[in-house]
Coordinates of C-alpha atoms in Angstrom, one line a residue:
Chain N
X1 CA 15.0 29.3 -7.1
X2 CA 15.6 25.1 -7.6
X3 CA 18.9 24.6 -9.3
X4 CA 19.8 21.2 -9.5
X5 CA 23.6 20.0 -9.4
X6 CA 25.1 16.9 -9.6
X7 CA 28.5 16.8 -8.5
X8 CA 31.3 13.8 -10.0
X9 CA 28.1 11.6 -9.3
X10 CA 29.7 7.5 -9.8
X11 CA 26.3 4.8 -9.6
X12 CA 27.2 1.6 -10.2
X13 CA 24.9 -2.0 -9.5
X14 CA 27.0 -4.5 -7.8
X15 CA 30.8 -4.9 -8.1
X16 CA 30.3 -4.0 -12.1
X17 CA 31.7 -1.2 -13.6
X18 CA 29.9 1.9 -13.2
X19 CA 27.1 3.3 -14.9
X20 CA 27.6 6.9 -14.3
X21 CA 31.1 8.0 -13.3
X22 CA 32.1 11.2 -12.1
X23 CA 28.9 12.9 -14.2
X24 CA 28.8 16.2 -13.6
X25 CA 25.6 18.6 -14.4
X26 CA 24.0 21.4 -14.1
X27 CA 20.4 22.1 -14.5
X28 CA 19.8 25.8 -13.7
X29 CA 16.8 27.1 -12.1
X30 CA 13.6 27.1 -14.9
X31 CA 15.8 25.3 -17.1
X32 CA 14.2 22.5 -19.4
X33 CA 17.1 20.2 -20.0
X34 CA 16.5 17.2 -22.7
X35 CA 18.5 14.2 -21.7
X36 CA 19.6 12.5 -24.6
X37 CA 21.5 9.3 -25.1
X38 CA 21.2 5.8 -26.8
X39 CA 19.9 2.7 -24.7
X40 CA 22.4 1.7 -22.2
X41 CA 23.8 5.5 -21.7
X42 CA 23.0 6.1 -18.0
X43 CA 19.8 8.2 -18.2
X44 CA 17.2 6.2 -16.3
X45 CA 20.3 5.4 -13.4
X46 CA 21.0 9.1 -13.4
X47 CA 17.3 10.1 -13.1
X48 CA 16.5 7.5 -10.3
X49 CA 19.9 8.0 -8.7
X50 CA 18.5 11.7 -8.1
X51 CA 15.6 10.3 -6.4
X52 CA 17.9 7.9 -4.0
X53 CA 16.6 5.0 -5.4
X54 CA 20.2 3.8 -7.3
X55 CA 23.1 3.2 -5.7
X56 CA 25.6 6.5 -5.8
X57 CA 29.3 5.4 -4.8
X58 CA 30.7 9.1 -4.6
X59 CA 29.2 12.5 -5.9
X60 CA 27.0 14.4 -4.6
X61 CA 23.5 16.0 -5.8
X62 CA 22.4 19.6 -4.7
X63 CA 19.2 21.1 -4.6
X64 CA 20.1 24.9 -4.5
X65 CA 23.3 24.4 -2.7
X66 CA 21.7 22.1 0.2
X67 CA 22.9 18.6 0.0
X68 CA 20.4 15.6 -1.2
X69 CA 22.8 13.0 -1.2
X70 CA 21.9 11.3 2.2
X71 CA 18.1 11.9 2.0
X72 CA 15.8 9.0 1.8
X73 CA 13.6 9.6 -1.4
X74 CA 10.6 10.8 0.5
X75 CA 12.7 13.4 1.9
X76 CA 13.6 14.2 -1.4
X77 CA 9.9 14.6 -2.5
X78 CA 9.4 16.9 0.5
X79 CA 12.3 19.1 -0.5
X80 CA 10.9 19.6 -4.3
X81 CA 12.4 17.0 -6.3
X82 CA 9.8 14.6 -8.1
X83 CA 10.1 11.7 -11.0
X84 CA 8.0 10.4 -13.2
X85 CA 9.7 7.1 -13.6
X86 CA 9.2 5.4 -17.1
X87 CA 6.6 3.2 -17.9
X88 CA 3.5 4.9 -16.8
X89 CA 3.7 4.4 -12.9
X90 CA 0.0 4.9 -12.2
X91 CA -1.2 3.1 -9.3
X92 CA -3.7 0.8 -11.2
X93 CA -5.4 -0.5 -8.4
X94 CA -6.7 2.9 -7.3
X95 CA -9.2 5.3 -9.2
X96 CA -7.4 8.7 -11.2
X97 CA -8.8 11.0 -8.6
X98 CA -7.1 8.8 -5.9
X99 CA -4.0 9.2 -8.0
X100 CA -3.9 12.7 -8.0
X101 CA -4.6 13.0 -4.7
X102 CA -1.7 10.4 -4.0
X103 CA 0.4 13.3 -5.4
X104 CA -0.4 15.6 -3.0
X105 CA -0.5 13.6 0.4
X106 CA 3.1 14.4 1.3
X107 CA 1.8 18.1 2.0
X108 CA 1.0 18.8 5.6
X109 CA -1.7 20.5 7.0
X110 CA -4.1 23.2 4.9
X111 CA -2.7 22.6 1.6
X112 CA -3.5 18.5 1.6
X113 CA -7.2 19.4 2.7
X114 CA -10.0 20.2 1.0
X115 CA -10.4 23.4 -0.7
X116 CA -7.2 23.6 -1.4
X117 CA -6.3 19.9 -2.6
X118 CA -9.2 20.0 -4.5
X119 CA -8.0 23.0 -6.5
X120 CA -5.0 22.1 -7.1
X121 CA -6.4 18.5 -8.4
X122 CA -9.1 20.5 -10.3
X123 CA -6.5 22.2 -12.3
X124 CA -5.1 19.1 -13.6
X125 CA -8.4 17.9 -15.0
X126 CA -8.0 21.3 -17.1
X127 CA -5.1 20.5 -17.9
X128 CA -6.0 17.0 -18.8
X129 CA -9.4 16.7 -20.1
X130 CA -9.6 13.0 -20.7
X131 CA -8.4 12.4 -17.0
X132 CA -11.4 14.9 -15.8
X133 CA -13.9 12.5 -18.1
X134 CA -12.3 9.5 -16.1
X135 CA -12.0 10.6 -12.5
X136 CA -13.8 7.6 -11.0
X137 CA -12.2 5.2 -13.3
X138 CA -9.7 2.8 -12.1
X139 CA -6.2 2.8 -13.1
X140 CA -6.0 -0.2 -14.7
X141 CA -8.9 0.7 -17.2
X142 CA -7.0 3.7 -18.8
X143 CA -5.0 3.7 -22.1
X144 CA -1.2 3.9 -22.4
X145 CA -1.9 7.8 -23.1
X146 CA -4.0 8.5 -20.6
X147 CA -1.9 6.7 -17.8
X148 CA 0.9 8.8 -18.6
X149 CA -1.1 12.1 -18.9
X150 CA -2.3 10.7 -15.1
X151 CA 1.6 10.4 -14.3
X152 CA 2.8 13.4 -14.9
X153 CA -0.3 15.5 -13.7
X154 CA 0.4 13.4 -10.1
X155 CA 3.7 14.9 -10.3
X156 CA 2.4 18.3 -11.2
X157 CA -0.6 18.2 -8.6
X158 CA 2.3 18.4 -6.1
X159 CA 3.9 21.4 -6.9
X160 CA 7.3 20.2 -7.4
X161 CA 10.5 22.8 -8.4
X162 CA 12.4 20.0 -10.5
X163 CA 10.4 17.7 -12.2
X164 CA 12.5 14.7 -14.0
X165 CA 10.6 12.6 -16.5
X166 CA 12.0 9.2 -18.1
X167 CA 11.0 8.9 -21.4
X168 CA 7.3 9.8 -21.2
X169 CA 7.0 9.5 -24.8
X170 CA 7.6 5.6 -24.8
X171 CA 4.8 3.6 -26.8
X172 CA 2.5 6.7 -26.9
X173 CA 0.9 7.9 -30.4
X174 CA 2.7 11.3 -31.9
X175 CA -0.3 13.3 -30.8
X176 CA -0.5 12.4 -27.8
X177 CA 3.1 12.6 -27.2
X178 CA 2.9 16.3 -28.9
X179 CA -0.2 16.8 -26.5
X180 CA 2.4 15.7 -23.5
X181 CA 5.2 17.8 -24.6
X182 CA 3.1 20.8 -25.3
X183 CA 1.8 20.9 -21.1
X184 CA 5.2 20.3 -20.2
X185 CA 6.2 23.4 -22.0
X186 CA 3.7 25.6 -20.5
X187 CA 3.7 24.7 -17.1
X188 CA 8.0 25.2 -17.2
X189 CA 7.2 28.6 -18.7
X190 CA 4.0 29.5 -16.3
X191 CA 5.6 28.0 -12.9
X192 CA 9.2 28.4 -13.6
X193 CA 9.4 24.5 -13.2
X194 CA 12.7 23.2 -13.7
X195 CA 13.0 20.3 -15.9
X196 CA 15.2 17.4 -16.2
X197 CA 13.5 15.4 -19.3
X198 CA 15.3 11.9 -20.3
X199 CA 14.0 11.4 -23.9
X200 CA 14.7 8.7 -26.9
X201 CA 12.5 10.9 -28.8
X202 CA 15.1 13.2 -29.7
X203 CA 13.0 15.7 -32.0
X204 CA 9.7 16.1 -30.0
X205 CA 12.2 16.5 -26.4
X206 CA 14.3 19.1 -28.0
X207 CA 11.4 20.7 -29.1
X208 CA 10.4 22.3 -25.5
X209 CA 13.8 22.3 -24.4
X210 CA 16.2 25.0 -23.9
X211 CA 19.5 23.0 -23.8
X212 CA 20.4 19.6 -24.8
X213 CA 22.8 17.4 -22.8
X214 CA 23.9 13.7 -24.1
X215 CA 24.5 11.0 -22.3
X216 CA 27.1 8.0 -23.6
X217 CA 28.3 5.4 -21.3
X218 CA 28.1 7.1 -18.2
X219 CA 29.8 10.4 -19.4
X220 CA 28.2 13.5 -21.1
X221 CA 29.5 14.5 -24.4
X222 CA 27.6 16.6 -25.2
X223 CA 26.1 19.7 -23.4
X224 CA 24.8 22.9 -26.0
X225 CA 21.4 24.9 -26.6
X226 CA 18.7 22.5 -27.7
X227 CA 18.5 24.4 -31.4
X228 CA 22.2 23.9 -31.8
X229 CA 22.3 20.1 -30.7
X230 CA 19.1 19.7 -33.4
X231 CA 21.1 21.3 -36.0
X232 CA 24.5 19.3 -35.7
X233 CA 24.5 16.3 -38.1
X234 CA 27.5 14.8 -37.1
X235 CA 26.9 15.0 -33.4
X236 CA 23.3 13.3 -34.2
X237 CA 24.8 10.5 -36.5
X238 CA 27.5 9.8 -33.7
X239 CA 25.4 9.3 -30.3
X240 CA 21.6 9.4 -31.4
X241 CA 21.7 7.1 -34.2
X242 CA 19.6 9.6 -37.0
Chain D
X1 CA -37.6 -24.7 11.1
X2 CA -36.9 -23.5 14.5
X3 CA -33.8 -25.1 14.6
X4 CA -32.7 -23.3 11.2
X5 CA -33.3 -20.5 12.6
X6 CA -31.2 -20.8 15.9
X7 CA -28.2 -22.3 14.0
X8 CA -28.7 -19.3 11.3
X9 CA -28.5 -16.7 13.7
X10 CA -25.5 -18.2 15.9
X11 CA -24.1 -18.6 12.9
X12 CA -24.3 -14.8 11.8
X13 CA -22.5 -14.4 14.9
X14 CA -19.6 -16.4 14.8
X15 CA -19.4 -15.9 11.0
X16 CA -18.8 -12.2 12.2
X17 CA -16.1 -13.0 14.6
X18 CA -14.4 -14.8 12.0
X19 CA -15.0 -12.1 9.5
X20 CA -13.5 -9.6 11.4
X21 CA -10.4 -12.2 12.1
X22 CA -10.4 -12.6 8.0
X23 CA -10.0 -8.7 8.0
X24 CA -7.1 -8.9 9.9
X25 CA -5.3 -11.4 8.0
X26 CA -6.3 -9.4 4.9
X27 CA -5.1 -6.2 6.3
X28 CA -1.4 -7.8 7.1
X29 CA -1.7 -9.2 3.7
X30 CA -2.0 -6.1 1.5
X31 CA 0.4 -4.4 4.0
X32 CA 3.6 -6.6 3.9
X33 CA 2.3 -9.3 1.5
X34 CA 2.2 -12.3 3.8
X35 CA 0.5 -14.6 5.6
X36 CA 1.1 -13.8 9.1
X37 CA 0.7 -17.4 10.4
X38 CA 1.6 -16.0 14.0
X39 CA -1.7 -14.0 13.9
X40 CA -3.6 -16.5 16.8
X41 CA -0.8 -16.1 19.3
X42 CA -0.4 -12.6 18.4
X43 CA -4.3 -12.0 19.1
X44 CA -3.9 -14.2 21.6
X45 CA -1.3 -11.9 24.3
X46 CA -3.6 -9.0 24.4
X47 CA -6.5 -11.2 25.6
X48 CA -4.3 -12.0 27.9
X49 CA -3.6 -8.8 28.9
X50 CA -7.3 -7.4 29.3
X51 CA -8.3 -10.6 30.9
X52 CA -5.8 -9.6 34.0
X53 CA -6.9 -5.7 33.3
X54 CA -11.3 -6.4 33.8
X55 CA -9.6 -8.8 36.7
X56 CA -7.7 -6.2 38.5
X57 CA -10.0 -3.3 37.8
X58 CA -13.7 -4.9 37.1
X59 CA -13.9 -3.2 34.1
X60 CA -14.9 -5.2 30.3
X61 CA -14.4 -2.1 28.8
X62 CA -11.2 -1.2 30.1
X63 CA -10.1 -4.3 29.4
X64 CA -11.5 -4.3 26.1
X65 CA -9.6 -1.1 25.2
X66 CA -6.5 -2.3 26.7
X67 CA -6.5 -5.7 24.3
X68 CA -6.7 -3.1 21.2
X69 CA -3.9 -0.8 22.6
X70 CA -1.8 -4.0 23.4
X71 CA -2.5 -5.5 19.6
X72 CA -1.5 -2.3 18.2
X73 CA 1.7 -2.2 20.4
X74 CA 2.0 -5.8 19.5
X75 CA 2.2 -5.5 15.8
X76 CA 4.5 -2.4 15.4
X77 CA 6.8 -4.6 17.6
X78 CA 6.8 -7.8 15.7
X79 CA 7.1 -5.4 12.6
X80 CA 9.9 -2.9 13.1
X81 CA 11.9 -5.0 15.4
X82 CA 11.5 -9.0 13.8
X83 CA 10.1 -9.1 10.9
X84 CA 11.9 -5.8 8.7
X85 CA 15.1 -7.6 9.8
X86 CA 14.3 -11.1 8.0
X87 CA 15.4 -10.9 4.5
X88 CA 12.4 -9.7 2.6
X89 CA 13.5 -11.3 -1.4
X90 CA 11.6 -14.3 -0.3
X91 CA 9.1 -15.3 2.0
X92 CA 10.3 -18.5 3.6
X93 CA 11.9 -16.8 6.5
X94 CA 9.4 -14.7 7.3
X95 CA 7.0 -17.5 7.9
X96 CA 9.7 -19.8 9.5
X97 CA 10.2 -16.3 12.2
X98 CA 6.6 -16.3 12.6
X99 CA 6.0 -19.7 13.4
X100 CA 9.1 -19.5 16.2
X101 CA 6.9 -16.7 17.2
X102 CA 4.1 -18.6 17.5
X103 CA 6.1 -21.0 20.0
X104 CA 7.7 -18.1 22.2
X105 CA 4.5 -16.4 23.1
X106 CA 2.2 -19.8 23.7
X107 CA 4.8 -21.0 25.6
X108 CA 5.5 -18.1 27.3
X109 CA 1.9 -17.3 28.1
X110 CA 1.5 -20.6 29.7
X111 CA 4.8 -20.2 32.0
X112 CA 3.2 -16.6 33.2
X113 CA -0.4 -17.7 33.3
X114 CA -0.5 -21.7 33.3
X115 CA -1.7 -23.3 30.6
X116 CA -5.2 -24.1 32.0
X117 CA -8.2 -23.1 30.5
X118 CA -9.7 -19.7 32.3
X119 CA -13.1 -19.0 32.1
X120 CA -14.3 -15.9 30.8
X121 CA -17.6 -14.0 31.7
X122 CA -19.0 -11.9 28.5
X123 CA -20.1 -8.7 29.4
X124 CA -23.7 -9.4 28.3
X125 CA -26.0 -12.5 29.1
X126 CA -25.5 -15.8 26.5
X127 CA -29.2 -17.0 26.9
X128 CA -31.3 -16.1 23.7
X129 CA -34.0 -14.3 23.1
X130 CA -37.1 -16.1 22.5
X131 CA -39.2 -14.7 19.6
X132 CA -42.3 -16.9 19.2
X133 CA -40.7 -19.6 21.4
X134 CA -37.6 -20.0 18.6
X135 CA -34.2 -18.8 20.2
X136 CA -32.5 -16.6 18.2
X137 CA -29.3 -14.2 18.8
X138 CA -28.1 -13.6 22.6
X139 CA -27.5 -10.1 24.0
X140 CA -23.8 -10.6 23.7
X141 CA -24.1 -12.8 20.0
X142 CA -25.9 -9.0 19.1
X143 CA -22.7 -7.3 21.0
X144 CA -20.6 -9.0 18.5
X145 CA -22.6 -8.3 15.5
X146 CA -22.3 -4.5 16.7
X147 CA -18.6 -4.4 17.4
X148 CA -18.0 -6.1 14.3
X149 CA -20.0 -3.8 12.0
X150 CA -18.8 -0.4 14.0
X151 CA -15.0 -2.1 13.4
X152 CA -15.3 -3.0 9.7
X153 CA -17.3 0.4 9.4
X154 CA -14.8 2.6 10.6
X155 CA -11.9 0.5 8.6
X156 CA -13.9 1.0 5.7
X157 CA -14.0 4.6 6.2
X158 CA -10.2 4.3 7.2
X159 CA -8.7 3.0 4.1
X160 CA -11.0 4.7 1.2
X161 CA -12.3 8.0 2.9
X162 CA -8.9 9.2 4.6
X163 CA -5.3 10.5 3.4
X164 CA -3.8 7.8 5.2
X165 CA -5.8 5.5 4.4
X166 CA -5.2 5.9 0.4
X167 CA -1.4 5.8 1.5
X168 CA -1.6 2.7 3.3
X169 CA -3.5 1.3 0.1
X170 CA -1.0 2.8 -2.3
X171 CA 1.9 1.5 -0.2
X172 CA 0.2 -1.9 -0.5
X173 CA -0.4 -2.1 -4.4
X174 CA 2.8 0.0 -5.3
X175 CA 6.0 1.0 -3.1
X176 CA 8.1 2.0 -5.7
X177 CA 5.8 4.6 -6.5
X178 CA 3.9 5.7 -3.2
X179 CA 8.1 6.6 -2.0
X180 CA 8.2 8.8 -5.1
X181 CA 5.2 10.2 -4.1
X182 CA 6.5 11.0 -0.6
X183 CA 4.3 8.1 1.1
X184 CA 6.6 6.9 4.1
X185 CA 6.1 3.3 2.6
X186 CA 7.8 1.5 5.9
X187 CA 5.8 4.0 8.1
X188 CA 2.5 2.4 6.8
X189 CA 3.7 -1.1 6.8
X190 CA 4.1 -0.6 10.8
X191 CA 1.1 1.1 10.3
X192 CA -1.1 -2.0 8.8
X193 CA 0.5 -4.6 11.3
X194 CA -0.6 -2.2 14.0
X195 CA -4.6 -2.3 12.9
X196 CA -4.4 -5.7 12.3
X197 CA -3.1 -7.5 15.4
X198 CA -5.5 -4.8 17.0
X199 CA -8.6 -6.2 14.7
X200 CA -7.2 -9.5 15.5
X201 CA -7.5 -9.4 19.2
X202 CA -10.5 -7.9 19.0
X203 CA -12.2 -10.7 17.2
X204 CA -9.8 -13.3 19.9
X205 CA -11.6 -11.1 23.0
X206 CA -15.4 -11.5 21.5
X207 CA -14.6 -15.1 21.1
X208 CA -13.4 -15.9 24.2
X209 CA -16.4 -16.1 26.4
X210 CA -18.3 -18.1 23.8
X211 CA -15.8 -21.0 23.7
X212 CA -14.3 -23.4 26.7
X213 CA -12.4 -20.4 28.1
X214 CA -9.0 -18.4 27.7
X215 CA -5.8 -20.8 26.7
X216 CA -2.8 -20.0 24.9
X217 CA -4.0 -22.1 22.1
X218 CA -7.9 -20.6 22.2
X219 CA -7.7 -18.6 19.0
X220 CA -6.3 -21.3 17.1
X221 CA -9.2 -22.9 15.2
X222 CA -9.9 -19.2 14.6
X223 CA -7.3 -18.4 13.2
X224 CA -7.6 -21.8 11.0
X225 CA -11.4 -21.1 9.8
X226 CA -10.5 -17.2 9.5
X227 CA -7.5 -17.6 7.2
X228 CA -10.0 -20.6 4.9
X229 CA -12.2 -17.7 5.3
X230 CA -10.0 -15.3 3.7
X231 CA -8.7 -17.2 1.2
X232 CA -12.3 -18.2 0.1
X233 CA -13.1 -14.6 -0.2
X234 CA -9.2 -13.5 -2.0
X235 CA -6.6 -12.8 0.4
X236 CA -6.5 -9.2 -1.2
X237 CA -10.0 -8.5 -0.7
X238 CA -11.7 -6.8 2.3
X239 CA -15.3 -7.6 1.4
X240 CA -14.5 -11.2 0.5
X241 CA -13.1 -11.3 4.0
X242 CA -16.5 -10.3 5.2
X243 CA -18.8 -12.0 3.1
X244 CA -16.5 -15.1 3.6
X245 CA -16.2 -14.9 7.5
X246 CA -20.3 -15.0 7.6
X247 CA -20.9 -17.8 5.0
X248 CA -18.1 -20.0 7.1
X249 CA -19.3 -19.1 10.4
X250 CA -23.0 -19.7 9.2
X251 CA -22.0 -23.2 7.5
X252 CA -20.5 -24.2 10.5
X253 CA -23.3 -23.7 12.6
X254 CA -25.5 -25.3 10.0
X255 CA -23.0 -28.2 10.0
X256 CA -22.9 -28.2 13.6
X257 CA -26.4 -28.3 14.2
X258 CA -27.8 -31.2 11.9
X259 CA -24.6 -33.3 11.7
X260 CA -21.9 -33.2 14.5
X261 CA -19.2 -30.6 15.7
X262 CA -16.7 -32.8 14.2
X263 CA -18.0 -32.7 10.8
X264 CA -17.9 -28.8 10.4
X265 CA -14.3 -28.2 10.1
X266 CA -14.3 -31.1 6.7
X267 CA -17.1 -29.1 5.2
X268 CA -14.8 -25.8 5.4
X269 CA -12.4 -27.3 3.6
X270 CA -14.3 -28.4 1.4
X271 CA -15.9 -25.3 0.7
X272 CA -12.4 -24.3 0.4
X273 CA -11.6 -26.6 -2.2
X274 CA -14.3 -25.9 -4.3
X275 CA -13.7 -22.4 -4.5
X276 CA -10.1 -22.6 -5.2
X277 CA -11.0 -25.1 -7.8
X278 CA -13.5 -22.7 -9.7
X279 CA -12.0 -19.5 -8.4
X280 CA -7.9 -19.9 -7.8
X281 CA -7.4 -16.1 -6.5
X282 CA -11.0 -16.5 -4.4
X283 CA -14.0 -14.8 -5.1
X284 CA -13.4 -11.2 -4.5
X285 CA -10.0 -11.3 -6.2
X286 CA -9.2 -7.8 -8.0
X287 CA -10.1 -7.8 -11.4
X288 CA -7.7 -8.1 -14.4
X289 CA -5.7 -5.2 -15.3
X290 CA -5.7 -3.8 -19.3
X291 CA -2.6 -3.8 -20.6
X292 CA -3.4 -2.3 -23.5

């Protein structure tokens, strides 16, 4: 059971206006939610803003009723919550094992020790075959693909029961973004992850989700069933641009 | 010949003193990213401290293990309490805080203890051993060489062998991402100011007996040579701190030995220069990322 809710949320930077104001959303438990919006609409803030690390003025978010809002983002981590922030966070200066294992130091006790830590690793490299090929390679020598396969199985490696990804499709090859997309779908469905994904790439993330929700200036305007949202012309034309 | 060998092996001994000093300034480095240029006084107070401990209770060791209790003590101090208060956006006030640190505790160590050199006994006998009528390393210069390697051993093992150490690292290379990861990022900041003042004091405390005596000022020059020594080896870079440390403390001796005391510190900085001419980020500096 992780439903995230996000109550008349307002983020704003500095005296400007604000970015988000009075969102409200709900991402029931399982769910994959695609995030859609143009440039500018709020998604990154919103996604971060989960995580504590933007600036909320009022709202609130809740993690199956119990209230984030005033925990530090490592709290937030140890309560279930976990981003993949854009741009392929991998810790470059460290090998991928080290990575993965990054994912899962939060853990007390037995399950951030060895048999268990290393099974829980070990299934990402099946996951991700080019990251088992690579495991003593440091960060910085990987590709644009496989830094972000590396980010999003640290995320995974910790078990998480909402993951939120911003834009993991950005500068990757179709295939590889298909490849992404396509693990994504299958750990939701096998682990009953809940998913929050914040996507330009409007076909691929509407492919693997259930519902669509978009995002312009701060507000949504649109929340329907992913197939329905794909299928609507004029509401394509009018916030996505195609 | 026999004379190259003595200055060698002195050499190898202070080189490791320095080395482990290096360490500490590289620890503080990848932890907060800054020089700590308070590092000498802040070494400096525990010697103090297990200088009055071996007084009172006879015991090196106790006082030894005091000085590293004190340094770690020390450094979460400084951290949580001074230095997380300074504005962090630039690093100008940091190093302005740390030099007024560096005048509070001198001058405060030599109100409490006088600011008169104290001599200091070194738990093993100075005189070297003689192998084929050549001196070479004293019991205590071999002391050091053993502390030093057990010390920079069990960092080693610290920072790439252990959970915490791979948090400390990540914390150091990436915040942003260690918090999203659930790494307590200002936990291990404490955390790295805490193993460095305790390195720190360490290498002050071996040094001690081999120089005029325990000052406020007495891990100055150490701290001078160490931080050449680190930035010869890339401030980032625990080996080059190492390697560094002994090939200063060895061309000092050699320096030392066949020209004059006085001439040893120019041919650091020169060494220095050079480097930073060939190699601007030091020789051990992490290599370029792809970004492609």
């Amino acid at each position: 059971m992780s439903t995230l809710t996000i109550e008349k949320l307002t983020v704003g930077y500095g005296d400007g206006a604000p970015v988000l104001d009075g969102l409200e959303l709900e991402v029931p438990d399982g769910a994959v939610v695609a995030l859609l919006g143009a440039n500018g609409a709020g998604k990154t803030t919103l996604l971060r803003s989960l995580m504590g690390l933007a600036p909320v003025r009022d709202g609130r978010v809740l993690l199956d009723g119990t209230d984030l809002t005033a925990l530090s983002t490592e709290d937030r981590v140890r309560r279930g919550l976990a981003l993949v922030p854009e741009g392929r966070s991998v810790v470059v200066e460290l090998t991928v094992a080290e990575n993965l294992r990054l994912g899962t130091c939060w853990k007390k006790g037995r399950k951030n020790k060895g048999p268990a830590r290393e099974a829980a690793v070990g299934q990402m490299y099946e996951l991700f075959e080019p990251l088992a090929r690579r495991r003593d390679a440091a960060g910085h020598t990987l590709s644009g693909g496989e830094r972000q396969m590396l980010a999003l199985a640290r995320a995974l490696v910790g078990e998480p029961d909402v993951l939120l990804l911003d834009e993991p499709s950005l500068g990757l090859a179709p295939l590889v973004v298909a490849q992404l997309l396509g693990v994504l779908r299958d750990q939701a469905a096998a682990t009953g992850l809940t998913v929050l994904l914040a996507e330009q790439n409007v076909t691929g993330a509407l492919s693997v989700a259930d519902r669509g929700v978009v995002l312009s200036l701060g507000e949504v305007v649109a929340d329907r069933p992913a197939a329905e949202l794909a299928a609507d012309p004029a509401l394509r034309h009018a916030y996505l641009g195609f | 010949m026999e004379r190259l060998v003595f200055l060698l092996s002195t050499g190898l001994a202070r080189g490791a003193v320095l080395a482990l000093f290096a360490l500490s300034l590289v620890i503080v480095y990848r932890a907060a990213r800054a020089v700590n240029f308070a590092q000498a006084a802040m070494a400096i107070v525990p010697v103090y401290v297990a200088f009055a401990v071996t007084s009172a209770s006879g015991s090196y060791w106790l006082g030894l293990a005091s000085a590293l209790v004190v340094g770690a003590l020390l450094g979460a101090v400084v951290e949580r309490w001074l230095l997380r208060l300074v504005p962090q956006d630039n690093p100008l006030p940091g190093i302005i805080v740390a030099i007024g640190l560096v005048m509070v505790l001198q001058a405060g160590l030599a109100i409490a203890f006088g600011p008169d050199h104290r001599p200091v006994h070194a738990p093993f006998s100075q005189r070297p051993f003689e192998i084929a009528g050549v001196g070479v390393l004293s019991p205590y210069d071999l002391f050091v060489l053993v502390v030093a390697a057990v010390v920079m051993g069990s960092l080693a093992i610290l920072f790439n062998r252990t959970s915490v150490g791979l948090q400390l690292r990540a914390a150091a290379f990436a915040p942003e991402t260690s918090r999203l990861l659930g790494v307590r990022v200002p936990r291990m900041v404490t955390l790295g100011w805490m193993l460095s003042i305790a390195t720190a004091a360490l290498a002050a405390l071996l040094l001690v007996p081999t120089g005029l005596g325990l000052d406020p000022h007495a891990a100055d020059v150490l701290f001078v040579n160490a931080f050449a020594a680190a930035v010869i080896g890339g401030l980032d870079s625990p080996v080059g701190a190492l390697v560094a440390g002994l090939v200063v403390g060895v061309l000092a001796s050699l320096v030392t030995g066949y020209a004059s005391a006085a001439t040893a510190p120019l041919a650091v900085l020169a060494l220095l220069t050079v480097v930073l001419l060939v190699r601007p980020h030091g020789l051990f500096a992490a290599r370029e990322a792809r970004t492609a």
